[in-house]
Structures are given as C-alpha cells and as structure tokens.
Amino acid sequence: MARDIQWFRYYFTSVFPAGSERARAQLKAIQLTLAANPYAGNQSDTRRDIRELSVPRTPFTLIYRVMPTQIEILRLRDTRQGTDY
C-alpha cells in the first residue's frame, strides 16, 4: 500500500501536476464516502470479500475489504497497470 501512495503522489506531482490538488480532494472524498457507507464500492469479480471504488477523474481505484470493526485498504491501484490484490 505504501508504494501505491508513493506512486499516486509522484504521478500527481511530477507527471500530472495540474491535477494534483483535484486528485487529493477526490481521494479525500472517497475516504469520507467509505466512512459513511463501507459498501459503496463494487464487489470484485474475482474475490467476493474485496470491493473496488474508483477515484473519480483519476486512473486510480481503491481496493478494500470491509471488516467487522474497520475498513481494510488493500491497494490504491493504478488501473492502467495489471490487476492484483
């Protein structure tokens, strides 16, 4: 997960700096959405316990699992790369 966050930051500060502020705001909005509704994301096609929620206007998807007392963030995946959990 740490590498995913590093790539997200690098992408929006070095590759696409014009979208940096908006991308951070979108990611924050996703966090608030999940806090209010943990099942907001779509169920994964490959694993029933995994959910996916796209970060609007970015190529990133938040991969997570709803646990009894918390939401476990597994990946912040760049959808232009291969799928893995």
JSON list of N, CA and C in Angstrom, two decimals, residues 2-83:
[
{"chain": "A", "resi": 2, "resn": "ALA", "atom": "N", "xyz": [1.97, 1.23, 0.72]},
{"chain": "A", "resi": 2, "resn": "ALA", "atom": "CA", "xyz": [2.84, 2.42, 0.77]},
{"chain": "A", "resi": 2, "resn": "ALA", "atom": "C", "xyz": [3.36, 2.77, -0.62]},
{"chain": "A", "resi": 3, "resn": "ARG", "atom": "N", "xyz": [3.70, 1.75, -1.41]},
{"chain": "A", "resi": 3, "resn": "ARG", "atom": "CA", "xyz": [4.17, 2.02, -2.78]},
{"chain": "A", "resi": 3, "resn": "ARG", "atom": "C", "xyz": [3.07, 2.64, -3.62]},
{"chain": "A", "resi": 4, "resn": "ASP", "atom": "N", "xyz": [1.84, 2.20, -3.38]},
{"chain": "A", "resi": 4, "resn": "ASP", "atom": "CA", "xyz": [0.70, 2.76, -4.13]},
{"chain": "A", "resi": 4, "resn": "ASP", "atom": "C", "xyz": [0.53, 4.25, -3.83]},
{"chain": "A", "resi": 5, "resn": "ILE", "atom": "N", "xyz": [0.63, 4.61, -2.56]},
{"chain": "A", "resi": 5, "resn": "ILE", "atom": "CA", "xyz": [0.51, 6.02, -2.17]},
{"chain": "A", "resi": 5, "resn": "ILE", "atom": "C", "xyz": [1.67, 6.83, -2.76]},
{"chain": "A", "resi": 6, "resn": "GLN", "atom": "N", "xyz": [2.87, 6.26, -2.73]},
{"chain": "A", "resi": 6, "resn": "GLN", "atom": "CA", "xyz": [4.03, 6.95, -3.31]},
{"chain": "A", "resi": 6, "resn": "GLN", "atom": "C", "xyz": [3.81, 7.19, -4.80]},
{"chain": "A", "resi": 7, "resn": "TRP", "atom": "N", "xyz": [3.32, 6.18, -5.52]},
{"chain": "A", "resi": 7, "resn": "TRP", "atom": "CA", "xyz": [3.08, 6.33, -6.95]},
{"chain": "A", "resi": 7, "resn": "TRP", "atom": "C", "xyz": [1.99, 7.38, -7.20]},
{"chain": "A", "resi": 8, "resn": "PHE", "atom": "N", "xyz": [0.92, 7.36, -6.41]},
{"chain": "A", "resi": 8, "resn": "PHE", "atom": "CA", "xyz": [-0.15, 8.35, -6.53]},
{"chain": "A", "resi": 8, "resn": "PHE", "atom": "C", "xyz": [0.42, 9.75, -6.39]},
{"chain": "A", "resi": 9, "resn": "ARG", "atom": "N", "xyz": [1.21, 9.95, -5.35]},
{"chain": "A", "resi": 9, "resn": "ARG", "atom": "CA", "xyz": [1.82, 11.28, -5.11]},
{"chain": "A", "resi": 9, "resn": "ARG", "atom": "C", "xyz": [2.77, 11.66, -6.24]},
{"chain": "A", "resi": 10, "resn": "TYR", "atom": "N", "xyz": [3.61, 10.72, -6.64]},
{"chain": "A", "resi": 10, "resn": "TYR", "atom": "CA", "xyz": [4.57, 11.01, -7.71]},
{"chain": "A", "resi": 10, "resn": "TYR", "atom": "C", "xyz": [3.83, 11.37, -9.00]},
{"chain": "A", "resi": 11, "resn": "TYR", "atom": "N", "xyz": [2.84, 10.57, -9.35]},
{"chain": "A", "resi": 11, "resn": "TYR", "atom": "CA", "xyz": [2.09, 10.79, -10.58]},
{"chain": "A", "resi": 11, "resn": "TYR", "atom": "C", "xyz": [1.50, 12.20, -10.60]},
{"chain": "A", "resi": 12, "resn": "PHE", "atom": "N", "xyz": [0.89, 12.60, -9.49]},
{"chain": "A", "resi": 12, "resn": "PHE", "atom": "CA", "xyz": [0.21, 13.89, -9.49]},
{"chain": "A", "resi": 12, "resn": "PHE", "atom": "C", "xyz": [1.11, 15.07, -9.15]},
{"chain": "A", "resi": 13, "resn": "THR", "atom": "N", "xyz": [2.32, 14.84, -8.73]},
{"chain": "A", "resi": 13, "resn": "THR", "atom": "CA", "xyz": [3.23, 15.97, -8.53]},
{"chain": "A", "resi": 13, "resn": "THR", "atom": "C", "xyz": [4.23, 16.11, -9.68]},
{"chain": "A", "resi": 14, "resn": "SER", "atom": "N", "xyz": [4.60, 14.98, -10.29]},
{"chain": "A", "resi": 14, "resn": "SER", "atom": "CA", "xyz": [5.61, 15.02, -11.35]},
{"chain": "A", "resi": 14, "resn": "SER", "atom": "C", "xyz": [5.05, 14.81, -12.75]},
{"chain": "A", "resi": 15, "resn": "VAL", "atom": "N", "xyz": [4.17, 13.87, -12.90]},
{"chain": "A", "resi": 15, "resn": "VAL", "atom": "CA", "xyz": [3.66, 13.53, -14.22]},
{"chain": "A", "resi": 15, "resn": "VAL", "atom": "C", "xyz": [2.48, 14.42, -14.61]},
{"chain": "A", "resi": 16, "resn": "PHE", "atom": "N", "xyz": [1.58, 14.66, -13.68]},
{"chain": "A", "resi": 16, "resn": "PHE", "atom": "CA", "xyz": [0.37, 15.44, -13.96]},
{"chain": "A", "resi": 16, "resn": "PHE", "atom": "C", "xyz": [0.11, 16.43, -12.82]},
{"chain": "A", "resi": 17, "resn": "PRO", "atom": "N", "xyz": [1.01, 17.41, -12.65]},
{"chain": "A", "resi": 17, "resn": "PRO", "atom": "CA", "xyz": [0.86, 18.34, -11.53]},
{"chain": "A", "resi": 17, "resn": "PRO", "atom": "C", "xyz": [-0.40, 19.19, -11.57]},
{"chain": "A", "resi": 18, "resn": "ALA", "atom": "N", "xyz": [-0.93, 19.44, -12.75]},
{"chain": "A", "resi": 18, "resn": "ALA", "atom": "CA", "xyz": [-2.14, 20.25, -12.85]},
{"chain": "A", "resi": 18, "resn": "ALA", "atom": "C", "xyz": [-3.33, 19.57, -12.16]},
{"chain": "A", "resi": 19, "resn": "GLY", "atom": "N", "xyz": [-3.30, 18.26, -12.06]},
{"chain": "A", "resi": 19, "resn": "GLY", "atom": "CA", "xyz": [-4.40, 17.53, -11.44]},
{"chain": "A", "resi": 19, "resn": "GLY", "atom": "C", "xyz": [-4.16, 17.16, -9.99]},
{"chain": "A", "resi": 20, "resn": "SER", "atom": "N", "xyz": [-3.04, 17.57, -9.43]},
{"chain": "A", "resi": 20, "resn": "SER", "atom": "CA", "xyz": [-2.66, 17.16, -8.09]},
{"chain": "A", "resi": 20, "resn": "SER", "atom": "C", "xyz": [-3.68, 17.54, -7.02]},
{"chain": "A", "resi": 21, "resn": "GLU", "atom": "N", "xyz": [-4.07, 18.78, -6.98]},
{"chain": "A", "resi": 21, "resn": "GLU", "atom": "CA", "xyz": [-5.00, 19.25, -5.95]},
{"chain": "A", "resi": 21, "resn": "GLU", "atom": "C", "xyz": [-6.35, 18.55, -6.08]},
{"chain": "A", "resi": 22, "resn": "ARG", "atom": "N", "xyz": [-6.84, 18.44, -7.29]},
{"chain": "A", "resi": 22, "resn": "ARG", "atom": "CA", "xyz": [-8.13, 17.78, -7.53]},
{"chain": "A", "resi": 22, "resn": "ARG", "atom": "C", "xyz": [-8.07, 16.30, -7.15]},
{"chain": "A", "resi": 23, "resn": "ALA", "atom": "N", "xyz": [-6.97, 15.64, -7.47]},
{"chain": "A", "resi": 23, "resn": "ALA", "atom": "CA", "xyz": [-6.83, 14.21, -7.16]},
{"chain": "A", "resi": 23, "resn": "ALA", "atom": "C", "xyz": [-6.83, 13.98, -5.65]},
{"chain": "A", "resi": 24, "resn": "ARG", "atom": "N", "xyz": [-6.12, 14.82, -4.92]},
{"chain": "A", "resi": 24, "resn": "ARG", "atom": "CA", "xyz": [-6.13, 14.69, -3.45]},
{"chain": "A", "resi": 24, "resn": "ARG", "atom": "C", "xyz": [-7.53, 14.92, -2.89]},
{"chain": "A", "resi": 25, "resn": "ALA", "atom": "N", "xyz": [-8.25, 15.87, -3.43]},
{"chain": "A", "resi": 25, "resn": "ALA", "atom": "CA", "xyz": [-9.62, 16.14, -2.99]},
{"chain": "A", "resi": 25, "resn": "ALA", "atom": "C", "xyz": [-10.53, 14.95, -3.29]},
{"chain": "A", "resi": 26, "resn": "GLN", "atom": "N", "xyz": [-10.35, 14.36, -4.46]},
{"chain": "A", "resi": 26, "resn": "GLN", "atom": "CA", "xyz": [-11.15, 13.19, -4.84]},
{"chain": "A", "resi": 26, "resn": "GLN", "atom": "C", "xyz": [-10.87, 12.02, -3.91]},
{"chain": "A", "resi": 27, "resn": "LEU", "atom": "N", "xyz": [-9.60, 11.81, -3.58]},
{"chain": "A", "resi": 27, "resn": "LEU", "atom": "CA", "xyz": [-9.23, 10.72, -2.67]},
{"chain": "A", "resi": 27, "resn": "LEU", "atom": "C", "xyz": [-9.83, 10.96, -1.28]},
{"chain": "A", "resi": 28, "resn": "LYS", "atom": "N", "xyz": [-9.79, 12.18, -0.82]},
{"chain": "A", "resi": 28, "resn": "LYS", "atom": "CA", "xyz": [-10.39, 12.52, 0.48]},
{"chain": "A", "resi": 28, "resn": "LYS", "atom": "C", "xyz": [-11.90, 12.29, 0.44]},
{"chain": "A", "resi": 29, "resn": "ALA", "atom": "N", "xyz": [-12.54, 12.64, -0.65]},
{"chain": "A", "resi": 29, "resn": "ALA", "atom": "CA", "xyz": [-13.98, 12.42, -0.79]},
{"chain": "A", "resi": 29, "resn": "ALA", "atom": "C", "xyz": [-14.31, 10.92, -0.74]},
{"chain": "A", "resi": 30, "resn": "ILE", "atom": "N", "xyz": [-13.47, 10.10, -1.35]},
{"chain": "A", "resi": 30, "resn": "ILE", "atom": "CA", "xyz": [-13.66, 8.65, -1.32]},
{"chain": "A", "resi": 30, "resn": "ILE", "atom": "C", "xyz": [-13.55, 8.14, 0.12]},
{"chain": "A", "resi": 31, "resn": "GLN", "atom": "N", "xyz": [-12.60, 8.66, 0.87]},
{"chain": "A", "resi": 31, "resn": "GLN", "atom": "CA", "xyz": [-12.45, 8.24, 2.26]},
{"chain": "A", "resi": 31, "resn": "GLN", "atom": "C", "xyz": [-13.71, 8.60, 3.06]},
{"chain": "A", "resi": 32, "resn": "LEU", "atom": "N", "xyz": [-14.26, 9.76, 2.85]},
{"chain": "A", "resi": 32, "resn": "LEU", "atom": "CA", "xyz": [-15.48, 10.17, 3.54]},
{"chain": "A", "resi": 32, "resn": "LEU", "atom": "C", "xyz": [-16.66, 9.30, 3.12]},
{"chain": "A", "resi": 33, "resn": "THR", "atom": "N", "xyz": [-16.72, 8.98, 1.85]},
{"chain": "A", "resi": 33, "resn": "THR", "atom": "CA", "xyz": [-17.78, 8.10, 1.34]},
{"chain": "A", "resi": 33, "resn": "THR", "atom": "C", "xyz": [-17.72, 6.74, 2.02]},
{"chain": "A", "resi": 34, "resn": "LEU", "atom": "N", "xyz": [-16.52, 6.17, 2.11]},
{"chain": "A", "resi": 34, "resn": "LEU", "atom": "CA", "xyz": [-16.37, 4.86, 2.74]},
{"chain": "A", "resi": 34, "resn": "LEU", "atom": "C", "xyz": [-16.70, 4.91, 4.23]},
{"chain": "A", "resi": 35, "resn": "ALA", "atom": "N", "xyz": [-16.34, 5.99, 4.89]},
{"chain": "A", "resi": 35, "resn": "ALA", "atom": "CA", "xyz": [-16.65, 6.12, 6.31]},
{"chain": "A", "resi": 35, "resn": "ALA", "atom": "C", "xyz": [-18.17, 6.11, 6.53]},
{"chain": "A", "resi": 36, "resn": "ALA", "atom": "N", "xyz": [-18.91, 6.72, 5.62]},
{"chain": "A", "resi": 36, "resn": "ALA", "atom": "CA", "xyz": [-20.36, 6.79, 5.73]},
{"chain": "A", "resi": 36, "resn": "ALA", "atom": "C", "xyz": [-21.05, 5.53, 5.19]},
{"chain": "A", "resi": 37, "resn": "ASN", "atom": "N", "xyz": [-20.46, 4.93, 4.18]},
{"chain": "A", "resi": 37, "resn": "ASN", "atom": "CA", "xyz": [-21.06, 3.76, 3.54]},
{"chain": "A", "resi": 37, "resn": "ASN", "atom": "C", "xyz": [-19.97, 2.80, 3.07]},
{"chain": "A", "resi": 38, "resn": "PRO", "atom": "N", "xyz": [-19.54, 1.88, 3.93]},
{"chain": "A", "resi": 38, "resn": "PRO", "atom": "CA", "xyz": [-18.45, 0.97, 3.58]},
{"chain": "A", "resi": 38, "resn": "PRO", "atom": "C", "xyz": [-18.72, 0.09, 2.35]},
{"chain": "A", "resi": 39, "resn": "TYR", "atom": "N", "xyz": [-19.97, -0.11, 2.02]},
{"chain": "A", "resi": 39, "resn": "TYR", "atom": "CA", "xyz": [-20.29, -0.97, 0.88]},
{"chain": "A", "resi": 39, "resn": "TYR", "atom": "C", "xyz": [-20.54, -0.18, -0.40]},
{"chain": "A", "resi": 40, "resn": "ALA", "atom": "N", "xyz": [-20.04, 1.03, -0.46]},
{"chain": "A", "resi": 40, "resn": "ALA", "atom": "CA", "xyz": [-20.24, 1.89, -1.64]},
{"chain": "A", "resi": 40, "resn": "ALA", "atom": "C", "xyz": [-19.56, 1.34, -2.88]},
{"chain": "A", "resi": 41, "resn": "GLY", "atom": "N", "xyz": [-18.44, 0.67, -2.70]},
{"chain": "A", "resi": 41, "resn": "GLY", "atom": "CA", "xyz": [-17.70, 0.13, -3.84]},
{"chain": "A", "resi": 41, "resn": "GLY", "atom": "C", "xyz": [-18.35, -1.11, -4.41]},
{"chain": "A", "resi": 42, "resn": "ASN", "atom": "N", "xyz": [-17.96, -1.43, -5.63]},
{"chain": "A", "resi": 42, "resn": "ASN", "atom": "CA", "xyz": [-18.46, -2.63, -6.29]},
{"chain": "A", "resi": 42, "resn": "ASN", "atom": "C", "xyz": [-17.72, -3.86, -5.80]},
{"chain": "A", "resi": 43, "resn": "GLN", "atom": "N", "xyz": [-18.44, -4.96, -5.71]},
{"chain": "A", "resi": 43, "resn": "GLN", "atom": "CA", "xyz": [-17.81, -6.22, -5.33]},
{"chain": "A", "resi": 43, "resn": "GLN", "atom": "C", "xyz": [-16.89, -6.67, -6.47]},
{"chain": "A", "resi": 44, "resn": "SER", "atom": "N", "xyz": [-15.71, -7.16, -6.11]},
{"chain": "A", "resi": 44, "resn": "SER", "atom": "CA", "xyz": [-14.75, -7.62, -7.09]},
{"chain": "A", "resi": 44, "resn": "SER", "atom": "C", "xyz": [-15.30, -8.81, -7.87]},
{"chain": "A", "resi": 45, "resn": "ASP", "atom": "N", "xyz": [-14.92, -8.89, -9.14]},
{"chain": "A", "resi": 45, "resn": "ASP", "atom": "CA", "xyz": [-15.32, -10.03, -9.97]},
{"chain": "A", "resi": 45, "resn": "ASP", "atom": "C", "xyz": [-14.60, -11.30, -9.57]},
{"chain": "A", "resi": 46, "resn": "THR", "atom": "N", "xyz": [-13.42, -11.14, -8.98]},
{"chain": "A", "resi": 46, "resn": "THR", "atom": "CA", "xyz": [-12.59, -12.31, -8.68]},
{"chain": "A", "resi": 46, "resn": "THR", "atom": "C", "xyz": [-12.64, -12.77, -7.23]},
{"chain": "A", "resi": 47, "resn": "ARG", "atom": "N", "xyz": [-12.94, -11.84, -6.30]},
{"chain": "A", "resi": 47, "resn": "ARG", "atom": "CA", "xyz": [-13.00, -12.20, -4.87]},
{"chain": "A", "resi": 47, "resn": "ARG", "atom": "C", "xyz": [-14.18, -11.51, -4.22]},
{"chain": "A", "resi": 48, "resn": "ARG", "atom": "N", "xyz": [-15.06, -12.29, -3.64]},
{"chain": "A", "resi": 48, "resn": "ARG", "atom": "CA", "xyz": [-16.30, -11.75, -3.06]},
{"chain": "A", "resi": 48, "resn": "ARG", "atom": "C", "xyz": [-16.06, -10.85, -1.85]},
{"chain": "A", "resi": 49, "resn": "ASP", "atom": "N", "xyz": [-14.95, -11.05, -1.13]},
{"chain": "A", "resi": 49, "resn": "ASP", "atom": "CA", "xyz": [-14.70, -10.25, 0.07]},
{"chain": "A", "resi": 49, "resn": "ASP", "atom": "C", "xyz": [-14.02, -8.91, -0.24]},
{"chain": "A", "resi": 50, "resn": "ILE", "atom": "N", "xyz": [-13.69, -8.70, -1.49]},
{"chain": "A", "resi": 50, "resn": "ILE", "atom": "CA", "xyz": [-12.98, -7.48, -1.90]},
{"chain": "A", "resi": 50, "resn": "ILE", "atom": "C", "xyz": [-13.93, -6.56, -2.64]},
{"chain": "A", "resi": 51, "resn": "ARG", "atom": "N", "xyz": [-13.78, -5.26, -2.37]},
{"chain": "A", "resi": 51, "resn": "ARG", "atom": "CA", "xyz": [-14.59, -4.25, -3.04]},
{"chain": "A", "resi": 51, "resn": "ARG", "atom": "C", "xyz": [-13.67, -3.25, -3.74]},
{"chain": "A", "resi": 52, "resn": "GLU", "atom": "N", "xyz": [-14.18, -2.60, -4.77]},
{"chain": "A", "resi": 52, "resn": "GLU", "atom": "CA", "xyz": [-13.42, -1.64, -5.56]},
{"chain": "A", "resi": 52, "resn": "GLU", "atom": "C", "xyz": [-14.22, -0.36, -5.72]},
{"chain": "A", "resi": 53, "resn": "LEU", "atom": "N", "xyz": [-13.53, 0.75, -5.50]},
{"chain": "A", "resi": 53, "resn": "LEU", "atom": "CA", "xyz": [-14.19, 2.05, -5.64]},
{"chain": "A", "resi": 53, "resn": "LEU", "atom": "C", "xyz": [-13.26, 2.98, -6.42]},
{"chain": "A", "resi": 54, "resn": "SER", "atom": "N", "xyz": [-13.71, 3.41, -7.58]},
{"chain": "A", "resi": 54, "resn": "SER", "atom": "CA", "xyz": [-12.90, 4.29, -8.42]},
{"chain": "A", "resi": 54, "resn": "SER", "atom": "C", "xyz": [-12.77, 5.67, -7.80]},
{"chain": "A", "resi": 55, "resn": "VAL", "atom": "N", "xyz": [-11.58, 6.24, -7.93]},
{"chain": "A", "resi": 55, "resn": "VAL", "atom": "CA", "xyz": [-11.34, 7.61, -7.52]},
{"chain": "A", "resi": 55, "resn": "VAL", "atom": "C", "xyz": [-11.70, 8.46, -8.74]},
{"chain": "A", "resi": 56, "resn": "PRO", "atom": "N", "xyz": [-12.80, 9.22, -8.68]},
{"chain": "A", "resi": 56, "resn": "PRO", "atom": "CA", "xyz": [-13.27, 9.96, -9.86]},
{"chain": "A", "resi": 56, "resn": "PRO", "atom": "C", "xyz": [-12.20, 10.83, -10.50]},
{"chain": "A", "resi": 57, "resn": "ARG", "atom": "N", "xyz": [-12.25, 10.84, -11.82]},
{"chain": "A", "resi": 57, "resn": "ARG", "atom": "CA", "xyz": [-11.36, 11.68, -12.65]},
{"chain": "A", "resi": 57, "resn": "ARG", "atom": "C", "xyz": [-9.88, 11.38, -12.46]},
{"chain": "A", "resi": 58, "resn": "THR", "atom": "N", "xyz": [-9.59, 10.17, -12.03]},
{"chain": "A", "resi": 58, "resn": "THR", "atom": "CA", "xyz": [-8.20, 9.71, -11.93]},
{"chain": "A", "resi": 58, "resn": "THR", "atom": "C", "xyz": [-8.15, 8.28, -12.47]},
{"chain": "A", "resi": 59, "resn": "PRO", "atom": "N", "xyz": [-6.97, 7.77, -12.77]},
{"chain": "A", "resi": 59, "resn": "PRO", "atom": "CA", "xyz": [-6.87, 6.37, -13.19]},
{"chain": "A", "resi": 59, "resn": "PRO", "atom": "C", "xyz": [-6.70, 5.40, -12.01]},
{"chain": "A", "resi": 60, "resn": "PHE", "atom": "N", "xyz": [-7.09, 5.83, -10.81]},
{"chain": "A", "resi": 60, "resn": "PHE", "atom": "CA", "xyz": [-6.87, 5.02, -9.61]},
{"chain": "A", "resi": 60, "resn": "PHE", "atom": "C", "xyz": [-8.17, 4.45, -9.06]},
{"chain": "A", "resi": 61, "resn": "THR", "atom": "N", "xyz": [-8.04, 3.26, -8.50]},
{"chain": "A", "resi": 61, "resn": "THR", "atom": "CA", "xyz": [-9.15, 2.58, -7.84]},
{"chain": "A", "resi": 61, "resn": "THR", "atom": "C", "xyz": [-8.70, 2.13, -6.46]},
{"chain": "A", "resi": 62, "resn": "LEU", "atom": "N", "xyz": [-9.55, 2.36, -5.48]},
{"chain": "A", "resi": 62, "resn": "LEU", "atom": "CA", "xyz": [-9.27, 1.93, -4.12]},
{"chain": "A", "resi": 62, "resn": "LEU", "atom": "C", "xyz": [-9.80, 0.50, -3.97]},
{"chain": "A", "resi": 63, "resn": "ILE", "atom": "N", "xyz": [-8.92, -0.39, -3.56]},
{"chain": "A", "resi": 63, "resn": "ILE", "atom": "CA", "xyz": [-9.27, -1.80, -3.35]},
{"chain": "A", "resi": 63, "resn": "ILE", "atom": "C", "xyz": [-9.32, -2.00, -1.84]},
{"chain": "A", "resi": 64, "resn": "TYR", "atom": "N", "xyz": [-10.43, -2.51, -1.34]},
{"chain": "A", "resi": 64, "resn": "TYR", "atom": "CA", "xyz": [-10.57, -2.62, 0.10]},
{"chain": "A", "resi": 64, "resn": "TYR", "atom": "C", "xyz": [-11.45, -3.80, 0.50]},
{"chain": "A", "resi": 65, "resn": "ARG", "atom": "N", "xyz": [-11.44, -4.08, 1.79]},
{"chain": "A", "resi": 65, "resn": "ARG", "atom": "CA", "xyz": [-12.25, -5.15, 2.36]},
{"chain": "A", "resi": 65, "resn": "ARG", "atom": "C", "xyz": [-12.94, -4.58, 3.60]},
{"chain": "A", "resi": 66, "resn": "VAL", "atom": "N", "xyz": [-14.22, -4.89, 3.75]},
{"chain": "A", "resi": 66, "resn": "VAL", "atom": "CA", "xyz": [-14.98, -4.45, 4.92]},
{"chain": "A", "resi": 66, "resn": "VAL", "atom": "C", "xyz": [-14.81, -5.52, 6.00]},
{"chain": "A", "resi": 67, "resn": "MET", "atom": "N", "xyz": [-14.23, -5.10, 7.12]},
{"chain": "A", "resi": 67, "resn": "MET", "atom": "CA", "xyz": [-14.01, -5.98, 8.26]},
{"chain": "A", "resi": 67, "resn": "MET", "atom": "C", "xyz": [-15.05, -5.63, 9.33]},
{"chain": "A", "resi": 68, "resn": "PRO", "atom": "N", "xyz": [-15.22, -6.47, 10.33]},
{"chain": "A", "resi": 68, "resn": "PRO", "atom": "CA", "xyz": [-16.24, -6.20, 11.35]},
{"chain": "A", "resi": 68, "resn": "PRO", "atom": "C", "xyz": [-16.10, -4.84, 12.05]},
{"chain": "A", "resi": 69, "resn": "THR", "atom": "N", "xyz": [-14.88, -4.38, 12.28]},
{"chain": "A", "resi": 69, "resn": "THR", "atom": "CA", "xyz": [-14.70, -3.13, 13.02]},
{"chain": "A", "resi": 69, "resn": "THR", "atom": "C", "xyz": [-13.96, -2.06, 12.24]},
{"chain": "A", "resi": 70, "resn": "GLN", "atom": "N", "xyz": [-13.58, -2.34, 11.00]},
{"chain": "A", "resi": 70, "resn": "GLN", "atom": "CA", "xyz": [-12.82, -1.36, 10.23]},
{"chain": "A", "resi": 70, "resn": "GLN", "atom": "C", "xyz": [-12.89, -1.67, 8.74]},
{"chain": "A", "resi": 71, "resn": "ILE", "atom": "N", "xyz": [-12.41, -0.73, 7.95]},
{"chain": "A", "resi": 71, "resn": "ILE", "atom": "CA", "xyz": [-12.25, -0.93, 6.51]},
{"chain": "A", "resi": 71, "resn": "ILE", "atom": "C", "xyz": [-10.77, -1.13, 6.27]},
{"chain": "A", "resi": 72, "resn": "GLU", "atom": "N", "xyz": [-10.42, -2.24, 5.68]},
{"chain": "A", "resi": 72, "resn": "GLU", "atom": "CA", "xyz": [-9.02, -2.54, 5.40]},
{"chain": "A", "resi": 72, "resn": "GLU", "atom": "C", "xyz": [-8.70, -2.14, 3.96]},
{"chain": "A", "resi": 73, "resn": "ILE", "atom": "N", "xyz": [-7.84, -1.15, 3.79]},
{"chain": "A", "resi": 73, "resn": "ILE", "atom": "CA", "xyz": [-7.42, -0.71, 2.47]},
{"chain": "A", "resi": 73, "resn": "ILE", "atom": "C", "xyz": [-6.29, -1.62, 2.01]},
{"chain": "A", "resi": 74, "resn": "LEU", "atom": "N", "xyz": [-6.49, -2.27, 0.88]},
{"chain": "A", "resi": 74, "resn": "LEU", "atom": "CA", "xyz": [-5.50, -3.20, 0.36]},
{"chain": "A", "resi": 74, "resn": "LEU", "atom": "C", "xyz": [-4.59, -2.56, -0.68]},
{"chain": "A", "resi": 75, "resn": "ARG", "atom": "N", "xyz": [-5.18, -1.77, -1.56]},
{"chain": "A", "resi": 75, "resn": "ARG", "atom": "CA", "xyz": [-4.42, -1.14, -2.64]},
{"chain": "A", "resi": 75, "resn": "ARG", "atom": "C", "xyz": [-5.04, 0.17, -3.04]},
{"chain": "A", "resi": 76, "resn": "LEU", "atom": "N", "xyz": [-4.23, 1.04, -3.58]},
{"chain": "A", "resi": 76, "resn": "LEU", "atom": "CA", "xyz": [-4.67, 2.21, -4.33]},
{"chain": "A", "resi": 76, "resn": "LEU", "atom": "C", "xyz": [-4.07, 1.96, -5.71]},
{"chain": "A", "resi": 77, "resn": "ARG", "atom": "N", "xyz": [-4.82, 1.23, -6.53]},
{"chain": "A", "resi": 77, "resn": "ARG", "atom": "CA", "xyz": [-4.28, 0.67, -7.76]},
{"chain": "A", "resi": 77, "resn": "ARG", "atom": "C", "xyz": [-4.45, 1.62, -8.94]},
{"chain": "A", "resi": 78, "resn": "ASP", "atom": "N", "xyz": [-3.37, 1.77, -9.69]},
{"chain": "A", "resi": 78, "resn": "ASP", "atom": "CA", "xyz": [-3.40, 2.49, -10.96]},
{"chain": "A", "resi": 78, "resn": "ASP", "atom": "C", "xyz": [-4.01, 1.53, -11.96]},
{"chain": "A", "resi": 79, "resn": "THR", "atom": "N", "xyz": [-5.18, 1.84, -12.46]},
{"chain": "A", "resi": 79, "resn": "THR", "atom": "CA", "xyz": [-5.92, 0.91, -13.33]},
{"chain": "A", "resi": 79, "resn": "THR", "atom": "C", "xyz": [-5.25, 0.70, -14.68]},
{"chain": "A", "resi": 80, "resn": "ARG", "atom": "N", "xyz": [-4.24, 1.48, -14.98]},
{"chain": "A", "resi": 80, "resn": "ARG", "atom": "CA", "xyz": [-3.51, 1.30, -16.23]},
{"chain": "A", "resi": 80, "resn": "ARG", "atom": "C", "xyz": [-2.48, 0.19, -16.11]},
{"chain": "A", "resi": 81, "resn": "GLN", "atom": "N", "xyz": [-2.32, -0.34, -14.90]},
{"chain": "A", "resi": 81, "resn": "GLN", "atom": "CA", "xyz": [-1.39, -1.45, -14.65]},
{"chain": "A", "resi": 81, "resn": "GLN", "atom": "C", "xyz": [-2.19, -2.72, -14.44]},
{"chain": "A", "resi": 82, "resn": "GLY", "atom": "N", "xyz": [-1.52, -3.85, -14.32]},
{"chain": "A", "resi": 82, "resn": "GLY", "atom": "CA", "xyz": [-2.18, -5.14, -14.15]},
{"chain": "A", "resi": 82, "resn": "GLY", "atom": "C", "xyz": [-2.95, -5.24, -12.85]},
{"chain": "A", "resi": 83, "resn": "THR", "atom": "N", "xyz": [-3.91, -6.12, -12.80]},
{"chain": "A", "resi": 83, "resn": "THR", "atom": "CA", "xyz": [-4.72, -6.33, -11.62]},
{"chain": "A", "resi": 83, "resn": "THR", "atom": "C", "xyz": [-4.06, -7.34, -10.68]}
]
